[in-house]
Amino acid sequence: MHSGPGSAPRVAFVLGGGGVLGATQVGMLRALLEAGRRPALVVGTSVGALNGAAIAADPSLDGVEVLADLWKSLSRAGMFAGSLLSQASTLARHRTHLHSAEPLRRLMADSLPELIEDLAVPFQCVAASIERAAAHWFSSGSLADAVLASCAVPGLLPPVEIGGEHFLDGGLVHSIPVGRALALGATDIYVLHVGRIERPLTVPRSPWDLGLVAFEIARRHRFVEEMAMLPEAVRAHVLPSGEENTPLVSMRHRSSADVAARIERGYRATAAYLAGLPGTR
């Protein structure tokens, strides 16, 4: 499935998870498209599935603006914050999660195609099957169902039922799915993340730190292994996020201004990186 000698590279955008930190990827996408990088394939996990679906629907600067507006709408809808009272009420009713996924589903219905097959660029996202304890890749069917399944962060959003099977956040099985892009024939891979992989891990000093470090090792190790095993003929660019102190866990933004600032930092860092690559216009 890989490109032969002399053939054009198959460009893939790989978008990792990161919850509310995912606004960074919006800026990265803007920089990529301004630099003339257009994907032939988009692969996403968790919030990267949401961002990836939007850019696969319209891989242009107009598509980036639609995605930026969607993030602002999510912030206004309370997906990134909400009062402790409303969160407690949701938890009391459902016992498994703090937020409803319905605001996101409605926004996707207003902004994106109904089916994965209707996207302009081939797209896949991953979720974790509860019943099979395995990764499940969505490549057809309802786009909203697939993205919501991939975004179902345990404790924050509800599991998503599709065809009698229940799914949780794709980051549980593939945090940054470079290997999937490679398996689908990508030869020129751009990795969009939220900044955490740029932060080296250190020995924990408290029970809280221990939990965070353990979680991050579990989240990060597969990406590290897949990057180390890439064939020499495959080019992979891990784009800089522009974030200096990205937290290992972040579950809320203080305001929509945080979203705009994170988009801008991701844009500036990635634009500077791409300016140094050959073929950037």
mmCIF file of C-alpha atoms in Angstrom:
data_model
loop_
_atom_site.group_PDB
_atom_site.id
_atom_site.type_symbol
_atom_site.label_atom_id
_atom_site.label_comp_id
_atom_site.label_asym_id
_atom_site.label_seq_id
_atom_site.Cartn_x
_atom_site.Cartn_y
_atom_site.Cartn_z
ATOM 1 C CA MET A 1 0.000 0.000 0.000
ATOM 2 C CA HIS A 2 3.018 2.264 0.192
ATOM 3 C CA SER A 3 3.966 4.619 -2.639
ATOM 4 C CA GLY A 4 6.436 3.201 -5.110
ATOM 5 C CA PRO A 5 9.711 4.796 -6.212
ATOM 6 C CA GLY A 6 9.156 8.208 -7.747
ATOM 7 C CA SER A 7 5.486 8.365 -6.815
ATOM 8 C CA ALA A 8 3.992 11.208 -4.825
ATOM 9 C CA PRO A 9 4.027 10.729 -1.056
ATOM 10 C CA ARG A 10 0.765 9.829 0.640
ATOM 11 C CA VAL A 11 0.297 12.522 3.242
ATOM 12 C CA ALA A 12 -1.449 11.594 6.477
ATOM 13 C CA PHE A 13 -2.498 13.787 9.367
ATOM 14 C CA VAL A 14 -2.450 11.860 12.651
ATOM 15 C CA LEU A 15 -4.297 13.635 15.466
ATOM 16 C CA GLY A 16 -3.819 12.417 19.016
ATOM 17 C CA GLY A 17 -5.999 12.714 22.094
ATOM 18 C CA GLY A 18 -5.901 15.365 24.775
ATOM 19 C CA GLY A 19 -9.386 16.466 25.742
ATOM 20 C CA VAL A 20 -9.811 20.211 26.160
ATOM 21 C CA LEU A 21 -6.192 20.754 25.124
ATOM 22 C CA GLY A 22 -7.144 19.750 21.580
ATOM 23 C CA ALA A 23 -7.621 23.358 20.457
ATOM 24 C CA THR A 24 -3.870 23.306 19.837
ATOM 25 C CA GLN A 25 -4.498 21.075 16.839
ATOM 26 C CA VAL A 26 -6.739 23.681 15.205
ATOM 27 C CA GLY A 27 -3.768 26.047 14.956
ATOM 28 C CA MET A 28 -1.548 23.247 13.675
ATOM 29 C CA LEU A 29 -4.068 22.436 10.949
ATOM 30 C CA ARG A 30 -4.224 26.057 9.876
ATOM 31 C CA ALA A 31 -0.429 26.192 9.556
ATOM 32 C CA LEU A 32 -0.313 22.926 7.596
ATOM 33 C CA LEU A 33 -2.880 24.044 5.058
ATOM 34 C CA GLU A 34 -1.320 27.482 4.673
ATOM 35 C CA ALA A 35 1.957 25.699 3.897
ATOM 36 C CA GLY A 36 0.315 23.643 1.156
ATOM 37 C CA ARG A 37 0.127 20.375 3.083
ATOM 38 C CA ARG A 38 -3.140 18.657 2.201
ATOM 39 C CA PRO A 39 -3.928 15.215 3.625
ATOM 40 C CA ALA A 40 -4.718 12.133 1.589
ATOM 41 C CA LEU A 41 -5.662 10.405 4.833
ATOM 42 C CA VAL A 42 -6.739 11.554 8.304
ATOM 43 C CA VAL A 43 -6.528 9.362 11.405
ATOM 44 C CA GLY A 44 -7.684 10.517 14.834
ATOM 45 C CA THR A 45 -8.117 9.541 18.455
ATOM 46 C CA SER A 46 -10.401 11.127 21.049
ATOM 47 C CA VAL A 47 -10.461 14.913 20.555
ATOM 48 C CA GLY A 48 -8.209 14.269 17.553
ATOM 49 C CA ALA A 49 -11.113 12.340 16.048
ATOM 50 C CA LEU A 50 -13.292 15.445 16.296
ATOM 51 C CA ASN A 51 -10.647 17.720 14.804
ATOM 52 C CA GLY A 52 -9.720 15.118 12.213
ATOM 53 C CA ALA A 53 -13.315 14.625 11.092
ATOM 54 C CA ALA A 54 -13.723 18.359 10.570
ATOM 55 C CA ILE A 55 -10.613 18.679 8.436
ATOM 56 C CA ALA A 56 -11.449 15.504 6.498
ATOM 57 C CA ALA A 57 -14.823 17.085 5.715
ATOM 58 C CA ASP A 58 -13.178 20.200 4.266
ATOM 59 C CA PRO A 59 -9.359 20.108 4.053
ATOM 60 C CA SER A 60 -9.035 23.832 3.453
ATOM 61 C CA LEU A 61 -8.618 27.033 5.427
ATOM 62 C CA ASP A 62 -12.391 27.421 5.307
ATOM 63 C CA GLY A 63 -12.645 24.032 7.006
ATOM 64 C CA VAL A 64 -10.259 25.190 9.718
ATOM 65 C CA GLU A 65 -12.480 28.210 10.366
ATOM 66 C CA VAL A 66 -15.520 25.939 10.700
ATOM 67 C CA LEU A 67 -13.558 23.872 13.229
ATOM 68 C CA ALA A 68 -12.446 26.963 15.156
ATOM 69 C CA ASP A 69 -16.080 28.098 15.346
ATOM 70 C CA LEU A 70 -17.088 24.641 16.567
ATOM 71 C CA TRP A 71 -14.556 24.921 19.408
ATOM 72 C CA LYS A 72 -15.924 28.314 20.380
ATOM 73 C CA SER A 73 -19.442 26.865 20.356
ATOM 74 C CA LEU A 74 -18.340 23.961 22.552
ATOM 75 C CA SER A 75 -16.886 26.422 25.033
ATOM 76 C CA ARG A 76 -20.107 28.447 25.105
ATOM 77 C CA ALA A 77 -22.119 25.218 25.505
ATOM 78 C CA GLY A 78 -20.207 24.382 28.678
ATOM 79 C CA MET A 79 -18.396 21.306 27.364
ATOM 80 C CA PHE A 80 -15.148 22.661 28.818
ATOM 81 C CA ALA A 81 -16.466 23.956 32.108
ATOM 82 C CA GLY A 82 -19.925 24.000 33.614
ATOM 83 C CA SER A 83 -20.788 24.539 37.235
ATOM 84 C CA LEU A 84 -19.992 21.995 39.895
ATOM 85 C CA LEU A 85 -23.724 21.834 40.594
ATOM 86 C CA SER A 86 -24.606 20.872 37.022
ATOM 87 C CA GLN A 87 -21.789 18.313 36.928
ATOM 88 C CA ALA A 88 -22.937 16.808 40.215
ATOM 89 C CA SER A 89 -26.486 16.653 38.891
ATOM 90 C CA THR A 90 -25.376 14.783 35.764
ATOM 91 C CA LEU A 91 -23.306 12.375 37.850
ATOM 92 C CA ALA A 92 -26.202 11.736 40.225
ATOM 93 C CA ARG A 93 -28.544 10.924 37.327
ATOM 94 C CA HIS A 94 -26.198 8.733 35.289
ATOM 95 C CA ARG A 95 -23.601 7.613 37.887
ATOM 96 C CA THR A 96 -20.837 7.228 35.280
ATOM 97 C CA HIS A 97 -20.086 10.672 33.813
ATOM 98 C CA LEU A 98 -20.050 14.411 34.495
ATOM 99 C CA HIS A 99 -21.074 15.763 31.075
ATOM 100 C CA SER A 100 -23.679 14.961 28.467
ATOM 101 C CA ALA A 101 -22.429 14.326 24.950
ATOM 102 C CA GLU A 102 -25.540 15.848 23.384
ATOM 103 C CA PRO A 103 -24.129 19.388 22.908
ATOM 104 C CA LEU A 104 -21.275 17.911 20.890
ATOM 105 C CA ARG A 105 -23.614 15.697 18.889
ATOM 106 C CA ARG A 106 -25.825 18.687 18.014
ATOM 107 C CA LEU A 107 -22.861 20.812 16.971
ATOM 108 C CA MET A 108 -21.516 18.035 14.766
ATOM 109 C CA ALA A 109 -24.919 17.644 13.136
ATOM 110 C CA ASP A 110 -24.879 21.352 12.292
ATOM 111 C CA SER A 111 -21.288 21.424 10.991
ATOM 112 C CA LEU A 112 -20.286 18.037 9.580
ATOM 113 C CA PRO A 113 -21.594 15.355 7.197
ATOM 114 C CA GLU A 114 -23.756 12.575 8.566
ATOM 115 C CA LEU A 115 -21.660 9.673 7.256
ATOM 116 C CA ILE A 116 -17.926 8.980 7.264
ATOM 117 C CA GLU A 117 -18.256 8.002 3.609
ATOM 118 C CA ASP A 118 -19.358 11.561 2.797
ATOM 119 C CA LEU A 119 -16.088 13.152 3.964
ATOM 120 C CA ALA A 120 -13.831 14.666 1.323
ATOM 121 C CA VAL A 121 -10.758 12.757 2.553
ATOM 122 C CA PRO A 122 -10.538 9.154 3.836
ATOM 123 C CA PHE A 123 -10.894 9.217 7.620
ATOM 124 C CA GLN A 124 -10.669 6.718 10.443
ATOM 125 C CA CYS A 125 -10.953 7.061 14.202
ATOM 126 C CA VAL A 126 -10.560 4.592 17.020
ATOM 127 C CA ALA A 127 -12.472 3.767 20.185
ATOM 128 C CA ALA A 128 -12.039 1.145 22.896
ATOM 129 C CA SER A 129 -14.649 -1.615 22.926
ATOM 130 C CA ILE A 130 -15.724 -2.432 26.480
ATOM 131 C CA GLU A 131 -17.086 -5.897 25.698
ATOM 132 C CA ARG A 132 -14.080 -6.994 23.618
ATOM 133 C CA ALA A 133 -11.411 -5.008 25.516
ATOM 134 C CA ALA A 134 -10.001 -4.116 22.104
ATOM 135 C CA ALA A 135 -9.477 -1.277 19.684
ATOM 136 C CA HIS A 136 -12.215 -0.687 17.127
ATOM 137 C CA TRP A 137 -11.554 1.439 14.042
ATOM 138 C CA PHE A 138 -14.443 3.299 12.438
ATOM 139 C CA SER A 139 -14.145 3.827 8.688
ATOM 140 C CA SER A 140 -17.807 3.957 7.657
ATOM 141 C CA GLY A 141 -21.233 4.682 9.081
ATOM 142 C CA SER A 142 -22.389 7.483 11.359
ATOM 143 C CA LEU A 143 -19.687 10.123 11.779
ATOM 144 C CA ALA A 144 -21.192 11.489 14.987
ATOM 145 C CA ASP A 145 -21.409 8.043 16.592
ATOM 146 C CA ALA A 146 -17.803 7.240 15.676
ATOM 147 C CA VAL A 147 -16.411 10.540 16.948
ATOM 148 C CA LEU A 148 -18.444 10.476 20.153
ATOM 149 C CA ALA A 149 -17.250 6.917 20.819
ATOM 150 C CA SER A 150 -13.647 7.979 20.284
ATOM 151 C CA CYS A 151 -14.148 11.002 22.573
ATOM 152 C CA ALA A 152 -15.873 9.159 25.441
ATOM 153 C CA VAL A 153 -13.360 9.985 28.181
ATOM 154 C CA PRO A 154 -14.125 7.704 31.151
ATOM 155 C CA GLY A 155 -15.871 9.628 33.894
ATOM 156 C CA LEU A 156 -16.360 12.756 31.807
ATOM 157 C CA LEU A 157 -18.550 11.564 28.917
ATOM 158 C CA PRO A 158 -20.823 8.522 28.698
ATOM 159 C CA PRO A 159 -19.910 5.305 26.908
ATOM 160 C CA VAL A 160 -21.378 5.218 23.400
ATOM 161 C CA GLU A 161 -23.488 2.259 22.285
ATOM 162 C CA ILE A 162 -23.242 1.287 18.624
ATOM 163 C CA GLY A 163 -24.808 -1.930 17.361
ATOM 164 C CA GLY A 164 -25.143 -3.355 20.851
ATOM 165 C CA GLU A 165 -21.474 -2.736 21.668
ATOM 166 C CA HIS A 166 -20.239 -0.045 24.069
ATOM 167 C CA PHE A 167 -17.234 2.157 23.482
ATOM 168 C CA LEU A 168 -14.921 4.391 25.503
ATOM 169 C CA ASP A 169 -12.224 6.904 24.589
ATOM 170 C CA GLY A 170 -9.835 5.822 21.844
ATOM 171 C CA GLY A 171 -6.880 7.106 23.830
ATOM 172 C CA LEU A 172 -7.169 3.995 26.002
ATOM 173 C CA VAL A 173 -5.902 1.889 23.092
ATOM 174 C CA HIS A 174 -4.203 4.262 20.603
ATOM 175 C CA SER A 175 -3.251 7.653 21.996
ATOM 176 C CA ILE A 176 -1.472 8.905 18.837
ATOM 177 C CA PRO A 177 -2.118 6.296 16.123
ATOM 178 C CA VAL A 178 0.900 6.658 13.861
ATOM 179 C CA GLY A 179 0.923 2.901 13.237
ATOM 180 C CA ARG A 180 -2.584 3.010 11.798
ATOM 181 C CA ALA A 181 -1.590 5.670 9.273
ATOM 182 C CA LEU A 182 1.414 3.588 8.289
ATOM 183 C CA ALA A 183 -0.736 0.479 7.847
ATOM 184 C CA LEU A 184 -3.070 2.472 5.582
ATOM 185 C CA GLY A 185 -0.212 3.424 3.270
ATOM 186 C CA ALA A 186 0.973 6.782 4.576
ATOM 187 C CA THR A 187 4.497 7.767 3.591
ATOM 188 C CA ASP A 188 4.561 11.375 4.821
ATOM 189 C CA ILE A 189 3.061 11.650 8.309
ATOM 190 C CA TYR A 190 2.308 14.824 10.258
ATOM 191 C CA VAL A 191 1.702 14.163 13.952
ATOM 192 C CA LEU A 192 -0.606 16.640 15.684
ATOM 193 C CA HIS A 193 -0.660 16.383 19.467
ATOM 194 C CA VAL A 194 -1.542 18.667 22.368
ATOM 195 C CA GLY A 195 1.893 19.218 23.865
ATOM 196 C CA ARG A 196 2.202 16.568 26.539
ATOM 197 C CA ILE A 197 4.689 14.412 24.628
ATOM 198 C CA GLU A 198 7.059 17.392 24.604
ATOM 199 C CA ARG A 199 7.149 17.297 28.397
ATOM 200 C CA PRO A 200 9.703 14.792 29.735
ATOM 201 C CA LEU A 201 8.541 12.608 32.582
ATOM 202 C CA THR A 202 10.277 12.740 35.952
ATOM 203 C CA VAL A 203 10.284 10.495 39.006
ATOM 204 C CA PRO A 204 7.047 11.117 40.974
ATOM 205 C CA ARG A 205 7.247 12.769 44.397
ATOM 206 C CA SER A 206 3.680 12.275 45.621
ATOM 207 C CA PRO A 207 0.786 9.822 45.234
ATOM 208 C CA TRP A 208 -0.879 12.247 42.787
ATOM 209 C CA ASP A 209 2.303 12.531 40.715
ATOM 210 C CA LEU A 210 2.647 8.761 40.732
ATOM 211 C CA GLY A 211 -0.812 8.344 39.255
ATOM 212 C CA LEU A 212 -0.195 10.961 36.567
ATOM 213 C CA VAL A 213 3.169 9.504 35.553
ATOM 214 C CA ALA A 214 1.773 5.964 35.429
ATOM 215 C CA PHE A 215 -1.142 7.144 33.275
ATOM 216 C CA GLU A 216 1.172 9.037 30.945
ATOM 217 C CA ILE A 217 3.490 6.059 30.460
ATOM 218 C CA ALA A 218 0.490 3.900 29.581
ATOM 219 C CA ARG A 219 -0.765 6.604 27.209
ATOM 220 C CA ARG A 220 2.563 7.367 25.574
ATOM 221 C CA HIS A 221 4.513 4.118 25.229
ATOM 222 C CA ARG A 222 2.791 2.812 22.104
ATOM 223 C CA PHE A 223 3.450 6.055 20.246
ATOM 224 C CA VAL A 224 7.127 5.929 21.213
ATOM 225 C CA GLU A 225 7.418 2.331 19.975
ATOM 226 C CA GLU A 226 5.632 3.044 16.694
ATOM 227 C CA MET A 227 7.804 6.069 15.971
ATOM 228 C CA ALA A 228 10.943 4.008 16.616
ATOM 229 C CA MET A 229 9.791 1.316 14.174
ATOM 230 C CA LEU A 230 8.913 3.537 11.200
ATOM 231 C CA PRO A 231 10.569 2.413 7.945
ATOM 232 C CA GLU A 232 13.359 4.644 6.644
ATOM 233 C CA ALA A 233 11.295 5.538 3.580
ATOM 234 C CA VAL A 234 8.543 7.061 5.726
ATOM 235 C CA ARG A 235 8.907 10.663 6.855
ATOM 236 C CA ALA A 236 7.265 11.598 10.133
ATOM 237 C CA HIS A 237 7.002 15.145 11.465
ATOM 238 C CA VAL A 238 6.053 15.571 15.119
ATOM 239 C CA LEU A 239 4.770 19.125 15.024
ATOM 240 C CA PRO A 240 5.565 21.476 17.917
ATOM 241 C CA SER A 241 2.592 22.573 19.991
ATOM 242 C CA GLY A 242 3.888 25.923 21.216
ATOM 243 C CA GLU A 243 3.015 24.932 24.777
ATOM 244 C CA GLU A 244 5.749 25.235 27.399
ATOM 245 C CA ASN A 245 3.947 23.833 30.442
ATOM 246 C CA THR A 246 1.213 21.539 29.191
ATOM 247 C CA PRO A 247 -0.375 19.694 32.121
ATOM 248 C CA LEU A 248 -0.491 15.900 32.015
ATOM 249 C CA VAL A 249 -4.180 16.165 32.918
ATOM 250 C CA SER A 250 -6.455 19.098 32.090
ATOM 251 C CA MET A 251 -10.229 18.840 32.126
ATOM 252 C CA ARG A 252 -11.456 22.393 31.692
ATOM 253 C CA HIS A 253 -10.764 25.785 30.155
ATOM 254 C CA ARG A 254 -11.487 28.929 32.084
ATOM 255 C CA SER A 255 -12.974 30.681 29.040
ATOM 256 C CA SER A 256 -13.202 30.731 25.264
ATOM 257 C CA ALA A 257 -10.191 33.045 25.351
ATOM 258 C CA ASP A 258 -8.137 30.045 26.450
ATOM 259 C CA VAL A 259 -9.274 28.204 23.324
ATOM 260 C CA ALA A 260 -8.251 31.099 21.049
ATOM 261 C CA ALA A 261 -4.868 31.467 22.750
ATOM 262 C CA ARG A 262 -4.106 27.758 22.435
ATOM 263 C CA ILE A 263 -5.076 27.795 18.739
ATOM 264 C CA GLU A 264 -2.747 30.737 18.142
ATOM 265 C CA ARG A 265 0.208 29.118 19.941
ATOM 266 C CA GLY A 266 -0.215 25.897 17.981
ATOM 267 C CA TYR A 267 -0.396 27.868 14.755
ATOM 268 C CA ARG A 268 2.729 29.938 15.375
ATOM 269 C CA ALA A 269 4.862 26.998 16.501
ATOM 270 C CA THR A 270 3.855 24.756 13.605
ATOM 271 C CA ALA A 271 4.161 27.530 11.005
ATOM 272 C CA ALA A 272 7.720 28.208 12.147
ATOM 273 C CA TYR A 273 8.567 24.503 11.982
ATOM 274 C CA LEU A 274 7.096 24.063 8.498
ATOM 275 C CA ALA A 275 8.901 27.145 7.195
ATOM 276 C CA GLY A 276 12.151 25.254 7.680
ATOM 277 C CA LEU A 277 11.079 22.220 5.633
ATOM 278 C CA PRO A 278 11.798 21.853 1.901
ATOM 279 C CA GLY A 279 8.838 22.374 -0.389
ATOM 280 C CA THR A 280 6.943 24.742 1.893
ATOM 281 C CA ARG A 281 5.454 27.623 0.058
#
